[in-house]
């Protein structure tokens, strides 16, 4: 069928339907215009340090028309392949395809269009791929799969790890969410592992291996990667095709609803053409590809971890960390599971030390009060403690960067830091045997309860307060004696303590969610009963109400 179409078009344009000995079936290049939409027409790439180039130009048909018209004007007998192009086109690789005139026609046309009309684009793709291709080839080789499969992201995304399509596909390998999840990639509000080049490469190897096992032919597996195994499977069953080119030969005769889309009709020949170019790139005049593999090591990070603090603890700027970890789309790790983060090899030890040697959960960190001084900013204060600016603002429940002299902030307690408001506030007279405290702006009974280790109800009773709203800035309140001693006792016994079954004293490592699970309660109810929100931070010694009373 394909040959008949070629003959009709060639005769209409005045060309003989034969193979020119020097042009490797160039009549198809001159006579056949198929719409190039392919998977790159769906790309919308966003990489800060690389041009956003689509593997298939949005206006690809216009480029092909110009290309074909130039060839036609020159005449088939005058349009020659260079010796290097001939050798590349006739070269065989790991992924076999039929050596039929029809197959070579489709591949040659894509080869010449890419090599001659999109040469600059290919240079950009090759430069970008140097960061990821060596590792991808090694991985496919370790799986016993053709290493040429590692070239597939060239036509999927131009090896852009942040590529996203209007159809919802993402990453170098352009997984949609459902297929990504099927092959082990997490896609939620915390992370999108389709953007993790290393994990996505493993998932792609699994998927391609599955497709090859289904069809027993790499050209059909590649077609199914683009069109879906269901559609390709139905076509194989209906036509008896043994490879993609068997389907291509009869595609135009099938009912419109059963045909392969134009995208897939170009996808497989374009990939095979890209393989031939890459396997012969130096002979074709491209610069040799270098191994510029990313210097990064995977590290397992705990759940519910502030990532900006981790970056800081690892000796990285936030931008450096995000560039290595595009899959982490939130500023914290998922609250219910560990995850993989990547850091430069020379920073891996510092990262592991931070994760293993410092408290990484907000609920496990001990805090103290800090009084804002003239010239202070959140970033300056954060730089003095093992905490990020983002996390410092979060634990102080503010989105505003404005500070006032005398304002009190919660900061991590470090060696040598003050441990009570009194050591930072001349109006406070609190000792281990009790005392008084002058209420500051933004103080609440709950925050004072946390700081002095005194239950809210005890503070209210000692000061004859009828409600939490009775507290006023400037008011002097009594802090019951032995507060600190009681606080230490509760922390030591908090793993099993519960006051009359209605309250629970927080221990190191507790979160609202872990407490809710322990007492079989709803986290939403716990937050409401304790006047907390999802961003609230628990500290050892806090008293949590377990009922609505």
Coordinates of C-alpha atoms in Angstrom, one line a residue:
X1 CA 0.0 0.0 0.0
X2 CA 2.8 2.4 0.9
X3 CA 4.6 1.8 -2.3
X4 CA 1.3 2.4 -4.3
X5 CA 0.8 5.7 -2.5
X6 CA 4.4 6.6 -3.3
X7 CA 4.0 5.7 -7.0
X8 CA 0.8 7.8 -7.3
X9 CA 2.3 10.9 -5.7
X10 CA 5.5 10.5 -7.6
X11 CA 3.7 10.1 -11.0
X12 CA 1.5 13.1 -10.3
X13 CA 4.6 15.3 -9.6
X14 CA 6.5 13.9 -12.6
X15 CA 8.8 11.6 -10.7
X16 CA 9.5 7.9 -11.5
X17 CA 8.5 5.5 -8.7
X18 CA 12.0 4.0 -8.5
X19 CA 14.8 4.2 -6.0
X20 CA 17.5 6.7 -7.0
X21 CA 20.8 4.9 -6.4
X22 CA 22.3 8.0 -4.7
X23 CA 19.2 9.2 -2.9
X24 CA 17.9 6.2 -1.0
X25 CA 14.3 6.5 -2.1
X26 CA 14.2 10.3 -2.1
X27 CA 10.9 10.4 -4.1
X28 CA 9.1 10.0 -0.8
X29 CA 11.0 13.0 0.6
X30 CA 9.7 15.0 -2.4
X31 CA 6.3 13.6 -2.7
X32 CA 4.8 12.6 0.6
X33 CA 3.6 15.2 3.1
X34 CA 2.4 13.8 6.4
X35 CA 1.5 16.0 9.3
X36 CA 4.2 16.1 11.9
X37 CA 2.5 16.5 15.3
X38 CA 4.1 13.7 17.2
X39 CA 4.7 13.7 20.9
X40 CA 6.8 16.8 20.9
X41 CA 3.8 18.8 19.7
X42 CA 2.6 18.2 23.2
X43 CA 5.7 19.5 24.9
X44 CA 5.8 22.7 27.0
X45 CA 9.3 22.8 28.4
X46 CA 10.5 25.0 31.2
X47 CA 14.2 24.7 32.0
X48 CA 15.8 27.7 33.5
X49 CA 19.3 27.1 32.0
X50 CA 18.3 25.6 28.6
X51 CA 16.3 26.8 25.6
X52 CA 12.7 25.5 25.5
X53 CA 13.0 23.5 22.3
X54 CA 10.3 21.1 21.2
X55 CA 11.4 17.7 19.8
X56 CA 8.6 18.1 17.2
X57 CA 8.3 21.7 16.1
X58 CA 4.8 23.2 16.7
X59 CA 4.8 24.3 13.1
X60 CA 6.6 21.2 11.9
X61 CA 4.4 20.9 8.8
X62 CA 5.6 24.2 7.5
X63 CA 9.2 23.3 8.0
X64 CA 8.6 20.0 6.1
X65 CA 6.8 21.7 3.3
X66 CA 9.7 24.1 2.8
X67 CA 12.2 21.2 3.0
X68 CA 10.2 19.1 0.5
X69 CA 9.8 22.1 -1.9
X70 CA 13.5 22.7 -1.9
X71 CA 14.2 19.1 -2.7
X72 CA 11.6 19.1 -5.4
X73 CA 13.0 22.2 -7.0
X74 CA 16.4 20.7 -7.1
X75 CA 15.2 17.5 -8.8
X76 CA 15.7 14.0 -7.3
X77 CA 18.7 13.4 -9.6
X78 CA 20.5 16.4 -8.2
X79 CA 19.7 15.9 -4.5
X80 CA 22.4 13.6 -3.1
X81 CA 23.1 12.1 0.2
X82 CA 26.6 12.7 1.5
X83 CA 28.7 9.6 2.0
X84 CA 28.4 10.1 5.7
X85 CA 24.6 10.3 5.5
X86 CA 24.5 7.1 3.4
X87 CA 26.6 5.2 5.9
X88 CA 24.5 6.4 8.8
X89 CA 21.2 5.6 7.2
X90 CA 22.3 2.1 6.2
X91 CA 23.9 1.4 9.5
X92 CA 22.4 -1.2 11.8
X93 CA 21.9 -0.8 15.5
X94 CA 20.7 -2.8 18.4
X95 CA 17.1 -2.2 17.6
X96 CA 16.3 -4.1 14.4
X97 CA 13.8 -3.0 11.9
X98 CA 12.8 -4.4 8.5
X99 CA 15.2 -3.5 5.7
X100 CA 12.4 -2.9 3.2
X101 CA 12.3 0.0 0.8
X102 CA 9.1 1.3 2.5
X103 CA 10.7 1.3 6.0
X104 CA 13.9 2.9 4.7
X105 CA 11.8 5.6 3.0
X106 CA 10.1 6.6 6.2
X107 CA 13.3 6.6 8.2
X108 CA 15.3 8.5 5.6
X109 CA 12.9 11.3 5.3
X110 CA 13.0 11.8 9.1
X111 CA 16.8 11.5 9.1
X112 CA 17.3 14.2 6.5
X113 CA 14.8 16.5 8.1
X114 CA 16.4 16.2 11.5
X115 CA 20.0 16.3 10.3
X116 CA 19.6 19.1 7.8
X117 CA 16.7 21.2 9.0
X118 CA 16.9 20.8 12.8
X119 CA 20.6 20.4 13.3
X120 CA 20.8 23.3 15.8
X121 CA 18.0 21.7 17.8
X122 CA 19.8 18.4 17.9
X123 CA 23.0 20.1 19.1
X124 CA 21.0 21.6 22.0
X125 CA 19.4 18.2 22.8
X126 CA 22.8 16.5 22.8
X127 CA 24.3 19.1 25.1
X128 CA 21.4 18.7 27.6
X129 CA 21.6 14.9 27.4
X130 CA 25.2 14.8 28.4
X131 CA 24.0 15.2 32.0
X132 CA 21.8 12.1 32.0
X133 CA 22.6 9.8 29.0
X134 CA 25.6 8.0 30.4
X135 CA 23.7 6.8 33.5
X136 CA 20.7 5.9 31.4
X137 CA 22.7 3.8 29.0
X138 CA 24.5 2.1 31.9
X139 CA 21.1 1.3 33.5
X140 CA 19.6 -0.2 30.3
X141 CA 22.8 -2.2 29.7
X142 CA 22.5 -3.6 33.3
X143 CA 19.0 -4.7 32.6
X144 CA 20.0 -6.5 29.4
X145 CA 18.0 -4.1 27.3
X146 CA 19.2 -2.2 24.1
X147 CA 21.1 0.8 25.2
X148 CA 19.7 2.7 22.3
X149 CA 16.4 2.9 24.2
X150 CA 18.2 5.6 26.3
X151 CA 17.8 7.8 23.2
X152 CA 14.0 7.8 23.5
X153 CA 13.9 11.1 25.6
X154 CA 15.5 12.9 22.6
X155 CA 12.2 12.7 20.7
X156 CA 10.0 12.7 23.8
X157 CA 11.3 15.8 25.5
X158 CA 14.7 16.8 24.1
X159 CA 16.0 15.3 27.4
X160 CA 14.3 18.1 29.3
X161 CA 13.6 16.7 32.8
X162 CA 11.0 19.4 33.5
X163 CA 9.1 19.0 30.2
X164 CA 5.3 19.0 30.6
X165 CA 2.7 18.5 28.0
X166 CA -0.8 19.9 27.6
X167 CA -2.0 16.4 27.8
X168 CA -0.6 15.9 31.3
X169 CA 2.6 14.0 30.5
X170 CA 5.7 15.1 32.3
X171 CA 9.5 14.6 32.6
X172 CA 12.2 13.4 30.2
X173 CA 10.2 10.2 29.5
X174 CA 6.8 11.9 29.3
X175 CA 4.8 9.6 31.6
X176 CA 1.2 10.4 32.2
X177 CA 0.2 10.1 35.8
X178 CA -1.6 6.8 35.6
X179 CA 1.2 5.1 33.7
X180 CA 3.8 6.6 36.1
X181 CA 2.0 5.3 39.1
X182 CA 1.6 1.9 37.5
X183 CA 5.4 1.7 37.3
X184 CA 6.2 3.0 40.7
X185 CA 6.4 6.8 40.3
X186 CA 4.8 8.9 43.1
X187 CA 2.6 11.8 41.8
X188 CA 1.0 13.8 44.5
X189 CA 1.1 17.3 46.1
X190 CA 4.4 16.6 47.7
X191 CA 6.4 15.1 44.9
X192 CA 6.2 14.2 41.2
X193 CA 8.8 11.5 40.5
X194 CA 8.1 11.7 36.8
X195 CA 10.5 14.6 37.1
X196 CA 13.2 12.5 38.8
X197 CA 15.3 11.5 35.8
X198 CA 16.8 8.5 37.6
X199 CA 13.6 7.0 38.9
X200 CA 11.7 7.8 35.6
X201 CA 14.5 6.0 33.6
X202 CA 14.0 2.9 35.8
X203 CA 10.2 3.2 35.2
X204 CA 10.7 3.6 31.5
X205 CA 12.9 0.5 31.4
X206 CA 10.2 -1.4 33.2
X207 CA 7.5 -0.2 30.8
X208 CA 9.5 -0.8 27.6
X209 CA 10.5 -4.3 28.9
X210 CA 6.8 -5.0 29.5
X211 CA 5.8 -3.8 26.0
X212 CA 8.5 -5.9 24.4
X213 CA 7.4 -8.9 26.3
X214 CA 3.8 -8.2 25.0
X215 CA 4.7 -7.7 21.3
X216 CA 8.1 -9.4 20.9
X217 CA 9.3 -6.6 18.7
X218 CA 10.9 -3.3 19.6
X219 CA 9.3 -1.3 16.8
X220 CA 5.8 -2.4 18.1
X221 CA 6.9 -1.7 21.7
X222 CA 7.9 1.8 20.7
X223 CA 4.6 2.4 18.9
X224 CA 2.8 1.2 22.0
X225 CA 4.9 3.5 24.2
X226 CA 3.4 6.4 22.2
X227 CA -0.1 5.1 21.3
X228 CA -0.8 2.7 24.1
X229 CA -0.6 -1.0 24.2
X230 CA -4.3 -1.4 23.7
X231 CA -4.5 0.3 20.4
X232 CA -1.4 -1.4 19.0
X233 CA -2.6 -4.7 20.3
X234 CA -5.9 -4.4 18.5
X235 CA -4.1 -3.5 15.3
X236 CA -1.7 -6.4 15.6
X237 CA -4.6 -8.8 16.1
X238 CA -6.6 -7.3 13.2
X239 CA -3.7 -7.1 10.6
X240 CA -1.4 -9.9 11.8
X241 CA 1.5 -7.4 11.8
X242 CA 4.9 -8.5 13.0
X243 CA 6.4 -5.0 13.3
X244 CA 5.4 -1.4 13.1
X245 CA 6.1 -1.1 9.4
X246 CA 3.6 -3.9 8.6
X247 CA 0.9 -1.7 10.2
X248 CA 2.2 1.4 8.5
X249 CA 1.9 -0.3 5.1
X250 CA -1.9 -0.8 5.6
X251 CA -2.7 2.0 8.0
X252 CA -4.5 4.1 5.3
X253 CA -6.8 1.3 4.4
X254 CA -8.1 0.8 7.9
X255 CA -11.2 2.5 9.3
X256 CA -10.3 6.0 10.5
X257 CA -11.1 5.0 14.1
X258 CA -8.7 2.1 14.1
X259 CA -5.7 3.7 12.5
X260 CA -2.5 4.8 14.1
X261 CA -2.5 8.5 14.6
X262 CA -0.2 10.7 12.4
X263 CA 1.8 11.2 15.7
X264 CA 2.6 7.5 16.0
X265 CA 3.2 7.1 12.2
X266 CA 6.1 9.6 12.6
X267 CA 7.2 8.5 16.1
X268 CA 8.8 5.2 15.3
X269 CA 10.7 6.3 12.1
X270 CA 11.8 9.5 13.9
X271 CA 13.2 7.5 16.8
X272 CA 15.1 5.1 14.5
X273 CA 16.4 8.1 12.5
X274 CA 17.5 9.8 15.7
X275 CA 19.3 6.5 16.7
X276 CA 21.2 6.5 13.4
X277 CA 22.2 10.2 13.9
X278 CA 23.4 9.6 17.4
X279 CA 25.3 6.4 16.6
X280 CA 27.1 8.3 13.9
X281 CA 27.1 11.8 15.2
X282 CA 30.9 12.6 15.0
X283 CA 31.0 11.3 11.4
X284 CA 28.0 13.6 10.6
X285 CA 29.9 16.6 11.9
X286 CA 28.6 16.9 15.4
X287 CA 30.9 17.5 18.3
X288 CA 31.7 14.4 20.3
X289 CA 29.3 13.9 23.2
X290 CA 30.9 14.2 26.6
X291 CA 30.2 12.5 29.8
X292 CA 29.0 15.3 32.1
X293 CA 27.0 13.1 34.4
X294 CA 25.5 14.9 37.4
X295 CA 27.6 14.6 40.5
X296 CA 24.8 13.6 42.9
X297 CA 24.1 10.9 45.5
X298 CA 20.7 9.7 46.6
X299 CA 19.9 10.1 50.3
X300 CA 16.8 8.8 52.1
X301 CA 15.1 11.7 53.8
X302 CA 12.6 11.2 56.7
X303 CA 8.9 12.1 56.5
X304 CA 7.6 15.5 57.4
X305 CA 10.9 17.2 56.9
X306 CA 11.5 20.9 56.1
X307 CA 13.5 20.7 52.9
X308 CA 15.0 24.2 53.1
X309 CA 16.4 23.3 56.5
X310 CA 17.8 20.1 55.0
X311 CA 19.4 22.1 52.1
X312 CA 21.0 24.4 54.6
X313 CA 22.2 21.6 56.8
X314 CA 23.8 20.0 53.7
X315 CA 25.6 23.1 52.8
X316 CA 23.5 23.9 49.8
X317 CA 21.5 27.0 48.7
X318 CA 17.8 26.5 48.2
X319 CA 18.2 27.0 44.4
X320 CA 21.1 24.4 44.2
X321 CA 19.0 21.9 46.1
X322 CA 15.9 22.5 44.0
X323 CA 17.8 22.1 40.8
X324 CA 19.0 18.6 41.8
X325 CA 15.5 17.7 43.1
X326 CA 12.8 18.9 40.7
X327 CA 10.6 16.0 41.8
X328 CA 10.1 17.6 45.2
X329 CA 7.4 20.1 44.4
X330 CA 6.6 20.9 48.0
X331 CA 8.9 22.6 50.6
X332 CA 8.6 19.5 52.8
X333 CA 8.8 15.8 52.4
X334 CA 5.6 13.7 52.5
X335 CA 4.2 13.4 56.0
X336 CA 3.5 9.6 55.6
X337 CA 6.7 8.2 54.1
X338 CA 10.4 8.6 53.5
X339 CA 11.6 9.8 50.1
X340 CA 14.8 10.1 48.1
X341 CA 16.7 13.4 47.8
X342 CA 19.8 14.1 45.7
X343 CA 22.8 16.1 46.9
X344 CA 26.3 16.6 45.4
X345 CA 28.7 13.7 46.2
X346 CA 30.8 16.0 48.4
X347 CA 27.7 17.1 50.3
X348 CA 26.3 13.6 50.9
X349 CA 28.2 13.1 54.3
X350 CA 26.9 16.5 55.6
X351 CA 23.4 15.6 54.5
X352 CA 23.5 12.2 56.2
X353 CA 24.9 13.8 59.3
X354 CA 22.1 16.3 59.4
X355 CA 19.5 13.6 58.9
X356 CA 21.1 11.3 61.5
X357 CA 22.4 13.7 64.0
X358 CA 20.0 16.6 64.3
X359 CA 16.3 16.7 65.1
X360 CA 14.6 17.0 61.7
X361 CA 10.9 16.9 62.7
X362 CA 9.5 20.2 63.9
X363 CA 7.8 18.3 66.7
X364 CA 11.1 17.0 67.9
X365 CA 12.9 20.3 68.1
X366 CA 13.1 22.1 71.5
X367 CA 12.3 25.8 71.2
X368 CA 13.0 29.0 73.2
X369 CA 11.9 32.6 72.9
X370 CA 14.0 35.2 71.1
X371 CA 13.4 39.0 71.5
X372 CA 13.7 40.9 68.2
X373 CA 16.4 43.6 68.3
X374 CA 17.0 46.6 66.1
X375 CA 18.1 45.5 62.6
X376 CA 16.9 41.9 62.9
X377 CA 15.3 40.2 59.9
X378 CA 13.9 36.7 59.6
X379 CA 16.8 35.6 57.4
X380 CA 19.4 37.0 59.8
X381 CA 17.8 35.3 62.8
X382 CA 17.5 32.0 60.9
X383 CA 21.2 32.1 60.0
X384 CA 22.1 31.9 63.8
X385 CA 20.1 28.7 64.2
X386 CA 19.8 25.3 62.4
X387 CA 16.6 26.4 60.7
X388 CA 15.6 28.0 57.4
X389 CA 13.9 31.3 57.0
X390 CA 10.8 29.6 55.6
X391 CA 10.6 27.2 58.6
X392 CA 11.2 30.0 61.1
X393 CA 8.3 31.9 59.7
X394 CA 6.2 28.8 59.7
X395 CA 6.7 27.9 63.3
X396 CA 5.9 31.5 64.2
X397 CA 2.7 31.3 62.1
X398 CA 3.3 34.3 59.9
X399 CA 3.7 35.0 56.3
X400 CA 4.7 38.6 56.8
X401 CA 8.4 39.4 56.9
X402 CA 7.9 42.5 59.1
X403 CA 9.4 42.4 62.6
X404 CA 9.0 44.8 65.5
X405 CA 11.7 45.6 68.1
X406 CA 10.7 43.6 71.2
X407 CA 8.6 41.1 69.4
X408 CA 9.0 37.5 70.6
X409 CA 9.8 34.7 68.2
X410 CA 10.1 30.9 68.8
X411 CA 13.6 29.8 67.7
X412 CA 15.3 26.3 68.1
X413 CA 17.0 25.9 71.4
X414 CA 20.7 25.4 70.8
X415 CA 23.7 25.0 73.2
X416 CA 24.1 28.2 75.1
X417 CA 20.8 29.7 74.0
X418 CA 18.3 31.1 76.5
X419 CA 15.8 28.7 77.8
X420 CA 13.1 30.9 79.3
X421 CA 11.4 34.1 78.4
X422 CA 12.7 35.6 81.7
X423 CA 16.3 35.5 80.5
X424 CA 15.3 37.7 77.6
X425 CA 12.6 39.8 79.1
X426 CA 13.1 42.2 82.0
X427 CA 9.4 42.2 82.9
X428 CA 9.5 38.4 83.5
X429 CA 10.2 37.0 87.0
X430 CA 9.9 33.3 86.6
X431 CA 12.0 30.8 88.4
X432 CA 11.8 27.1 89.1
X433 CA 9.5 28.0 92.1
X434 CA 7.2 30.1 90.0
X435 CA 6.8 33.8 89.6
X436 CA 5.1 36.4 87.4
X437 CA 5.2 37.2 83.7
X438 CA 4.1 40.3 81.8
X439 CA 2.1 39.4 78.8
X440 CA 3.5 40.4 75.5
X441 CA 1.8 41.2 72.2
X442 CA 0.8 38.0 70.4
X443 CA 1.2 35.9 73.5
X444 CA -1.6 33.4 74.1
X445 CA -2.4 31.1 76.9
X446 CA -1.5 28.2 74.7
X447 CA 2.0 29.6 73.8
X448 CA 2.7 30.4 77.5
X449 CA 1.6 26.9 78.5
X450 CA 4.0 25.5 76.0
X451 CA 6.9 27.7 77.1
X452 CA 6.5 27.4 80.9
X453 CA 5.3 23.8 80.9
X454 CA 2.0 24.7 82.7
X455 CA -1.4 23.3 81.5
X456 CA -3.7 26.0 80.1
X457 CA -6.3 25.2 82.7
X458 CA -3.8 25.6 85.5
X459 CA -2.8 29.1 84.2
X460 CA -6.4 30.1 83.9
X461 CA -7.2 28.9 87.5
X462 CA -4.1 30.6 89.0
X463 CA -5.0 33.9 87.3
X464 CA -8.8 33.7 87.7
X465 CA -9.2 33.8 83.9
X466 CA -12.6 32.8 82.6
X467 CA -11.5 32.3 79.0
X468 CA -8.5 32.4 76.8
X469 CA -9.7 35.7 75.4
X470 CA -9.2 37.3 78.9
X471 CA -5.5 37.6 78.3
X472 CA -4.2 41.1 77.5
X473 CA -0.9 42.5 76.5
X474 CA 0.8 44.2 79.4
X475 CA -1.1 42.1 81.9
X476 CA 1.0 40.5 84.7
X477 CA 0.1 36.9 85.3
X478 CA 1.1 34.4 87.9
X479 CA 3.1 31.4 86.8
X480 CA 2.4 28.6 89.3
X481 CA 5.4 27.3 91.2
X482 CA 7.3 24.1 90.2
X483 CA 6.3 24.7 86.6
X484 CA 9.7 23.6 85.2
X485 CA 9.9 20.6 87.5
X486 CA 6.4 19.5 86.4
X487 CA 7.2 20.1 82.8
X488 CA 10.3 17.9 83.0
X489 CA 8.4 15.2 84.7
X490 CA 5.7 15.2 82.1
X491 CA 8.2 15.0 79.2
X492 CA 9.9 12.0 80.9
X493 CA 6.7 10.1 81.3
X494 CA 4.7 11.4 78.3
X495 CA 4.8 8.2 76.3
X496 CA 2.1 6.8 78.5
X497 CA 0.7 9.7 80.4
X498 CA -2.8 10.9 80.1
X499 CA -4.5 13.3 82.5
X500 CA -7.9 11.8 83.5
X501 CA -8.1 10.3 80.0
X502 CA -8.9 13.6 78.4
X503 CA -5.5 15.1 77.8
X504 CA -2.2 13.9 76.5
X505 CA 1.3 15.3 77.1
X506 CA 3.4 15.5 73.9
X507 CA 6.7 13.6 73.7
X508 CA 9.6 14.0 71.3
X509 CA 8.7 13.0 67.8
X510 CA 4.9 13.3 68.3
X511 CA 2.7 14.9 65.7
X512 CA -1.0 15.5 65.6
X513 CA -1.4 12.7 63.1
X514 CA 0.6 10.2 65.2
X515 CA -1.4 11.1 68.4
X516 CA -4.7 10.8 66.4
X517 CA -3.7 7.3 65.3
X518 CA -2.6 6.3 68.8
X519 CA -6.0 7.3 70.3
X520 CA -8.1 6.4 67.3
X521 CA -9.2 10.0 66.8
X522 CA -9.7 12.3 63.8
X523 CA -6.7 14.6 63.2
X524 CA -9.3 17.2 62.1
X525 CA -11.1 17.0 65.5
X526 CA -7.8 17.2 67.4
X527 CA -6.8 20.3 65.6
X528 CA -10.2 21.9 66.3
X529 CA -10.3 20.9 70.0
X530 CA -6.9 22.4 70.6
X531 CA -7.3 25.5 68.4
X532 CA -4.5 24.4 66.1
X533 CA -4.1 24.3 62.3
X534 CA -2.1 22.1 60.0
X535 CA 1.0 24.3 60.3
X536 CA 1.0 24.3 64.1
X537 CA 4.1 22.9 65.8
X538 CA 4.0 20.6 68.8
X539 CA 6.7 20.6 71.4
X540 CA 7.6 18.1 74.1
X541 CA 5.5 18.9 77.2
X542 CA 2.5 20.4 75.3
X543 CA -0.8 19.3 76.7
X544 CA -3.2 18.1 74.0
X545 CA -7.0 17.9 74.6
X546 CA -8.4 14.5 73.6
X547 CA -12.0 15.4 73.8
X548 CA -14.3 18.3 72.8
X549 CA -15.0 19.3 76.4

